[in-house]
């Protein structure tokens, strides 16, 4: 990591720098704000609050994307409360144990990395579910079963429920698990996403053991009459799982319905290898309403 140390106590700053450099970090020490190169990106800023509060504020604002740990001689609103509100990550009181400072640095470095990963995953999930229609009639109580030919719809429902319940999702595949004990996942939202793979005896056993647990089951086939709420979703405008070879017309129809909101007519017809006029004729033939914006 690239670390900036601003502290007027030269001996302390050098001691901190030596310890961090031993662990492979690059450290730059300055004694006042005039020595700082504000064009350099620092992963971590160790900032003494013995300088003026206006300078502390300026440094925090400029390095707002860095991990900022305050080095304070005493605690009050000026040295701790206000800098933390401005965006500093944490503080440590002088004199401090070196291991404690190092622990704080790596703690916040790990937290920042996990936060970035979480944001990336959340952005991907939002992107993946962006074109999936909202399902209005979703049971409020668990467990329940989803019947759909498009598993992405079920996935979206599960993620929405997990967010509402503030629970992590445990994904279970019946291709790999022949027996499931819901009590092993009582603190999680259990998502059985391929219920259609199980044999009838296994299905009955599962349905008889999930009554008091937070479980959502997805099946690409009709599960028949069951004791739990069931959501049946027909995918009318999304690319669905198919179990047979499509005719050319059925294929074109499926592609137009699935991708007309993603590509303009010129690009869609080019990818299908037909003219725009032919695309218009097929929409008319199949009764496909043209989306706005195409």
Tab-separated table of C-alpha atoms in Angstrom:
chain	number	residue	atom	x	y	z
A	1	UNK	CA	0.000	0.000	0.000
A	2	UNK	CA	1.012	3.620	-0.541
A	3	UNK	CA	0.844	5.351	2.860
A	4	UNK	CA	1.127	9.036	3.775
A	5	UNK	CA	2.140	9.944	7.326
A	6	UNK	CA	1.587	13.542	8.439
A	7	UNK	CA	2.967	14.075	11.905
A	8	UNK	CA	5.218	16.731	13.370
A	9	UNK	CA	6.779	14.189	15.749
A	10	UNK	CA	9.583	13.001	13.464
A	11	UNK	CA	10.759	10.123	15.686
A	12	UNK	CA	7.246	8.654	15.965
A	13	UNK	CA	6.604	9.038	12.228
A	14	UNK	CA	9.892	7.320	11.357
A	15	UNK	CA	9.115	4.473	13.757
A	16	UNK	CA	5.685	3.984	12.159
A	17	UNK	CA	7.156	4.167	8.652
A	18	UNK	CA	9.848	1.583	9.436
A	19	UNK	CA	7.283	-0.874	10.782
A	20	UNK	CA	4.983	-0.481	7.772
A	21	UNK	CA	7.853	-0.651	5.274
A	22	UNK	CA	8.975	-3.944	6.821
A	23	UNK	CA	5.635	-5.350	5.669
A	24	UNK	CA	6.133	-4.181	2.087
A	25	UNK	CA	4.335	-0.840	2.197
A	26	UNK	CA	5.586	2.404	0.687
A	27	UNK	CA	5.571	5.253	3.226
A	28	UNK	CA	5.936	9.007	2.762
A	29	UNK	CA	6.413	11.210	5.823
A	30	UNK	CA	5.653	14.931	5.913
A	31	UNK	CA	5.670	17.308	8.877
A	32	UNK	CA	3.070	19.794	7.617
A	33	UNK	CA	0.446	20.275	4.930
A	34	UNK	CA	2.770	22.303	2.694
A	35	UNK	CA	4.885	19.214	2.036
A	36	UNK	CA	1.971	17.094	0.772
A	37	UNK	CA	1.703	16.261	-2.908
A	38	UNK	CA	-2.079	16.318	-3.356
A	39	UNK	CA	-1.807	14.781	-6.824
A	40	UNK	CA	-0.529	11.482	-5.407
A	41	UNK	CA	-3.002	8.706	-4.599
A	42	UNK	CA	-2.552	7.219	-1.151
A	43	UNK	CA	-4.254	4.058	0.085
A	44	UNK	CA	-3.833	5.157	3.689
A	45	UNK	CA	-3.329	8.540	5.362
A	46	UNK	CA	-2.115	8.660	8.972
A	47	UNK	CA	-3.038	12.184	10.032
A	48	UNK	CA	-1.974	13.970	13.188
A	49	UNK	CA	-4.715	16.278	14.483
A	50	UNK	CA	-2.200	18.589	16.175
A	51	UNK	CA	-2.281	20.725	13.009
A	52	UNK	CA	-5.029	23.294	12.430
A	53	UNK	CA	-8.577	21.986	12.090
A	54	UNK	CA	-8.917	23.676	8.677
A	55	UNK	CA	-5.872	21.777	7.397
A	56	UNK	CA	-7.241	18.517	8.811
A	57	UNK	CA	-10.512	19.164	6.994
A	58	UNK	CA	-8.730	19.965	3.718
A	59	UNK	CA	-6.666	16.752	3.855
A	60	UNK	CA	-9.684	14.580	4.667
A	61	UNK	CA	-11.716	16.074	1.827
A	62	UNK	CA	-8.861	15.709	-0.672
A	63	UNK	CA	-8.141	12.076	0.279
A	64	UNK	CA	-11.785	11.092	0.821
A	65	UNK	CA	-11.260	7.783	-1.018
A	66	UNK	CA	-8.341	6.808	1.230
A	67	UNK	CA	-8.336	5.107	4.606
A	68	UNK	CA	-7.717	7.974	7.038
A	69	UNK	CA	-6.659	7.200	10.609
A	70	UNK	CA	-6.292	10.123	12.983
A	71	UNK	CA	-3.280	10.268	15.306
A	72	UNK	CA	-4.597	12.198	18.303
A	73	UNK	CA	-2.971	13.412	21.512
A	74	UNK	CA	-6.313	13.985	23.264
A	75	UNK	CA	-9.958	13.481	22.391
A	76	UNK	CA	-12.422	16.308	21.831
A	77	UNK	CA	-14.782	17.568	19.116
A	78	UNK	CA	-11.973	19.221	17.148
A	79	UNK	CA	-9.511	16.324	17.155
A	80	UNK	CA	-11.920	13.409	16.757
A	81	UNK	CA	-15.651	14.117	16.407
A	82	UNK	CA	-15.522	16.638	13.559
A	83	UNK	CA	-12.836	14.797	11.505
A	84	UNK	CA	-14.828	11.567	11.744
A	85	UNK	CA	-17.920	13.391	10.512
A	86	UNK	CA	-15.834	14.832	7.656
A	87	UNK	CA	-14.924	11.301	6.518
A	88	UNK	CA	-11.982	9.996	8.553
A	89	UNK	CA	-12.127	6.237	9.106
A	90	UNK	CA	-10.944	5.943	12.715
A	91	UNK	CA	-8.541	7.333	15.315
A	92	UNK	CA	-5.844	6.129	17.685
A	93	UNK	CA	-4.620	7.949	20.798
A	94	UNK	CA	-0.935	8.683	21.354
A	95	UNK	CA	1.038	6.980	22.722
A	96	UNK	CA	-0.220	3.860	21.006
A	97	UNK	CA	0.901	0.283	20.572
A	98	UNK	CA	2.315	-0.156	17.075
A	99	UNK	CA	0.505	-3.456	16.558
A	100	UNK	CA	-2.815	-1.757	17.263
A	101	UNK	CA	-2.179	0.855	14.561
A	102	UNK	CA	-1.165	-1.843	12.066
A	103	UNK	CA	-4.276	-3.858	12.969
A	104	UNK	CA	-6.499	-0.843	12.290
A	105	UNK	CA	-4.844	-0.191	8.923
A	106	UNK	CA	-5.326	-3.769	7.688
A	107	UNK	CA	-8.816	-3.966	9.149
A	108	UNK	CA	-9.979	-0.969	7.148
A	109	UNK	CA	-8.068	-2.102	4.052
A	110	UNK	CA	-9.928	-5.434	4.193
A	111	UNK	CA	-13.239	-3.682	4.886
A	112	UNK	CA	-12.734	-1.412	1.882
A	113	UNK	CA	-11.904	-4.375	-0.363
A	114	UNK	CA	-14.972	-6.303	0.772
A	115	UNK	CA	-17.149	-3.218	0.305
A	116	UNK	CA	-15.885	-2.796	-3.263
A	117	UNK	CA	-16.518	-6.479	-4.005
A	118	UNK	CA	-20.003	-6.194	-2.530
A	119	UNK	CA	-20.751	-3.122	-4.651
A	120	UNK	CA	-19.533	-4.936	-7.777
A	121	UNK	CA	-21.755	-7.938	-7.031
A	122	UNK	CA	-24.739	-5.727	-6.264
A	123	UNK	CA	-24.239	-3.797	-9.503
A	124	UNK	CA	-24.010	-7.067	-11.430
A	125	UNK	CA	-27.182	-8.421	-9.832
A	126	UNK	CA	-29.046	-5.200	-10.643
A	127	UNK	CA	-27.755	-5.431	-14.220
A	128	UNK	CA	-28.718	-9.104	-14.558
A	129	UNK	CA	-32.239	-8.495	-13.222
A	130	UNK	CA	-32.752	-5.165	-14.980
A	131	UNK	CA	-35.049	-6.473	-17.739
A	132	UNK	CA	-37.034	-8.880	-15.586
A	133	UNK	CA	-40.576	-7.778	-14.888
A	134	UNK	CA	-41.707	-7.278	-11.303
A	135	UNK	CA	-43.867	-10.049	-9.887
A	136	UNK	CA	-46.669	-8.502	-7.860
A	137	UNK	CA	-48.227	-11.526	-6.149
A	138	UNK	CA	-45.318	-12.812	-4.069
A	139	UNK	CA	-46.331	-14.463	-0.761
A	140	UNK	CA	-45.276	-12.552	2.324
A	141	UNK	CA	-44.879	-15.689	4.393
A	142	UNK	CA	-42.384	-18.496	3.892
A	143	UNK	CA	-41.995	-21.173	2.691
A	144	UNK	CA	-43.445	-20.961	-0.824
A	145	UNK	CA	-42.876	-22.496	-4.245
A	146	UNK	CA	-42.226	-20.793	-7.591
A	147	UNK	CA	-43.142	-22.489	-10.854
A	148	UNK	CA	-41.558	-20.857	-13.885
A	149	UNK	CA	-39.730	-21.716	-17.107
A	150	UNK	CA	-37.368	-18.782	-16.538
A	151	UNK	CA	-35.294	-19.366	-13.422
A	152	UNK	CA	-34.014	-15.778	-13.532
A	153	UNK	CA	-37.458	-14.628	-12.413
A	154	UNK	CA	-37.289	-16.940	-9.416
A	155	UNK	CA	-33.738	-15.758	-8.683
A	156	UNK	CA	-34.903	-12.143	-8.614
A	157	UNK	CA	-37.734	-12.985	-6.225
A	158	UNK	CA	-35.306	-14.801	-3.925
A	159	UNK	CA	-32.861	-11.897	-3.872
A	160	UNK	CA	-35.693	-9.450	-3.148
A	161	UNK	CA	-36.981	-11.621	-0.280
A	162	UNK	CA	-33.468	-12.019	1.153
A	163	UNK	CA	-33.032	-8.246	1.110
A	164	UNK	CA	-36.382	-7.748	2.838
A	165	UNK	CA	-35.533	-10.317	5.526
A	166	UNK	CA	-31.903	-9.172	5.785
A	167	UNK	CA	-30.734	-12.755	5.353
A	168	UNK	CA	-27.997	-14.449	3.389
A	169	UNK	CA	-29.052	-16.949	0.711
A	170	UNK	CA	-28.043	-20.596	0.862
A	171	UNK	CA	-28.237	-22.131	-2.609
A	172	UNK	CA	-29.030	-25.840	-2.666
A	173	UNK	CA	-28.954	-28.051	-5.756
A	174	UNK	CA	-30.868	-31.321	-5.667
A	175	UNK	CA	-28.437	-32.675	-8.257
A	176	UNK	CA	-25.810	-32.716	-5.497
A	177	UNK	CA	-27.882	-33.101	-2.315
A	178	UNK	CA	-30.151	-36.093	-1.826
A	179	UNK	CA	-31.079	-35.128	1.731
A	180	UNK	CA	-31.677	-31.662	3.158
A	181	UNK	CA	-32.018	-30.705	6.804
A	182	UNK	CA	-33.496	-27.175	6.912
A	183	UNK	CA	-32.363	-26.815	10.520
A	184	UNK	CA	-28.774	-26.607	9.237
A	185	UNK	CA	-29.732	-23.357	7.491
A	186	UNK	CA	-32.162	-21.892	10.039
A	187	UNK	CA	-30.412	-18.500	10.053
A	188	UNK	CA	-30.351	-18.283	6.248
A	189	UNK	CA	-32.829	-18.126	3.397
A	190	UNK	CA	-32.711	-21.597	1.870
A	191	UNK	CA	-33.174	-21.529	-1.924
A	192	UNK	CA	-33.772	-24.902	-3.612
A	193	UNK	CA	-33.504	-23.843	-7.235
A	194	UNK	CA	-33.855	-27.143	-9.123
A	195	UNK	CA	-36.710	-28.935	-7.376
A	196	UNK	CA	-37.734	-30.544	-10.675
A	197	UNK	CA	-34.616	-32.772	-10.588
A	198	UNK	CA	-35.672	-34.645	-7.457
A	199	UNK	CA	-37.609	-37.874	-7.406
A	200	UNK	CA	-41.117	-37.861	-5.985
A	201	UNK	CA	-40.076	-39.453	-2.696
A	202	UNK	CA	-37.373	-36.819	-2.199
A	203	UNK	CA	-39.789	-34.014	-3.104
A	204	UNK	CA	-42.338	-35.252	-0.581
A	205	UNK	CA	-39.683	-35.518	2.109
A	206	UNK	CA	-38.476	-31.968	1.478
A	207	UNK	CA	-42.001	-30.537	1.443
A	208	UNK	CA	-42.731	-32.271	4.734
A	209	UNK	CA	-39.649	-30.847	6.500
A	210	UNK	CA	-39.591	-27.159	5.507
A	211	UNK	CA	-42.804	-26.056	7.211
A	212	UNK	CA	-41.230	-23.879	9.928
A	213	UNK	CA	-38.284	-22.544	7.903
A	214	UNK	CA	-37.459	-19.720	5.513
A	215	UNK	CA	-37.364	-21.687	2.279
A	216	UNK	CA	-38.137	-20.845	-1.342
A	217	UNK	CA	-38.371	-23.642	-3.894
A	218	UNK	CA	-38.096	-23.133	-7.644
A	219	UNK	CA	-39.312	-25.737	-10.112
A	220	UNK	CA	-39.273	-25.576	-13.895
A	221	UNK	CA	-42.099	-28.105	-13.881
A	222	UNK	CA	-45.560	-28.274	-12.313
A	223	UNK	CA	-45.217	-29.524	-8.740
A	224	UNK	CA	-48.899	-30.380	-8.467
A	225	UNK	CA	-51.035	-29.775	-5.412
A	226	UNK	CA	-49.013	-28.813	-2.330
A	227	UNK	CA	-49.652	-27.436	1.146
A	228	UNK	CA	-47.658	-24.219	0.582
A	229	UNK	CA	-48.407	-21.041	-1.394
A	230	UNK	CA	-47.415	-21.432	-5.029
A	231	UNK	CA	-46.471	-18.725	-7.525
A	232	UNK	CA	-46.871	-19.725	-11.166
A	233	UNK	CA	-45.161	-17.336	-13.566
A	234	UNK	CA	-45.505	-17.440	-17.316
A	235	UNK	CA	-42.495	-15.850	-19.024
A	236	UNK	CA	-44.028	-13.914	-21.902
A	237	UNK	CA	-41.181	-11.678	-22.962
A	238	UNK	CA	-37.978	-13.239	-21.734
A	239	UNK	CA	-35.647	-15.915	-23.048
A	240	UNK	CA	-36.773	-19.088	-21.266
A	241	UNK	CA	-35.542	-22.604	-20.815
A	242	UNK	CA	-36.724	-24.795	-23.693
A	243	UNK	CA	-36.766	-28.586	-23.793
A	244	UNK	CA	-37.211	-29.127	-27.532
A	245	UNK	CA	-35.790	-27.944	-30.853
A	246	UNK	CA	-37.551	-24.794	-32.008
A	247	UNK	CA	-38.833	-24.187	-35.502
A	248	UNK	CA	-37.248	-21.284	-37.358
A	249	UNK	CA	-40.373	-19.170	-36.835
A	250	UNK	CA	-40.503	-20.011	-33.133
A	251	UNK	CA	-36.825	-19.167	-32.802
A	252	UNK	CA	-37.238	-15.795	-34.521
A	253	UNK	CA	-40.284	-15.057	-32.377
A	254	UNK	CA	-38.382	-15.915	-29.196
A	255	UNK	CA	-35.400	-13.778	-30.187
A	256	UNK	CA	-37.550	-10.766	-31.109
A	257	UNK	CA	-39.504	-10.955	-27.846
A	258	UNK	CA	-36.347	-11.415	-25.765
A	259	UNK	CA	-34.071	-8.817	-27.351
A	260	UNK	CA	-36.219	-6.103	-28.938
A	261	UNK	CA	-35.825	-3.983	-25.809
A	262	UNK	CA	-32.031	-4.323	-26.021
A	263	UNK	CA	-31.337	-3.684	-29.723
A	264	UNK	CA	-32.809	-1.227	-32.228
A	265	UNK	CA	-34.588	-2.740	-35.227
A	266	UNK	CA	-31.605	-2.217	-37.544
A	267	UNK	CA	-29.266	-4.178	-35.264
A	268	UNK	CA	-31.855	-6.811	-34.353
A	269	UNK	CA	-32.691	-7.579	-37.983
A	270	UNK	CA	-28.961	-7.709	-38.847
A	271	UNK	CA	-28.289	-10.222	-36.084
A	272	UNK	CA	-31.236	-12.351	-37.209
A	273	UNK	CA	-30.079	-12.181	-40.811
A	274	UNK	CA	-33.302	-10.633	-42.094
A	275	UNK	CA	-34.351	-7.225	-43.407
A	276	UNK	CA	-36.128	-4.591	-41.339
A	277	UNK	CA	-39.191	-5.092	-43.531
A	278	UNK	CA	-39.117	-8.836	-42.812
A	279	UNK	CA	-38.776	-8.072	-39.105
A	280	UNK	CA	-41.848	-5.823	-39.300
A	281	UNK	CA	-43.786	-8.533	-41.129
A	282	UNK	CA	-42.862	-11.157	-38.533
A	283	UNK	CA	-43.938	-8.869	-35.690
A	284	UNK	CA	-47.293	-8.471	-37.430
A	285	UNK	CA	-47.568	-12.221	-38.064
A	286	UNK	CA	-46.681	-13.214	-34.508
A	287	UNK	CA	-48.706	-10.426	-32.905
A	288	UNK	CA	-45.669	-8.946	-31.160
A	289	UNK	CA	-46.158	-5.388	-29.977
A	290	UNK	CA	-43.169	-3.219	-30.803
A	291	UNK	CA	-41.535	-1.768	-27.706
A	292	UNK	CA	-41.257	1.980	-27.455
A	293	UNK	CA	-37.851	3.315	-28.272
A	294	UNK	CA	-37.177	0.763	-31.024
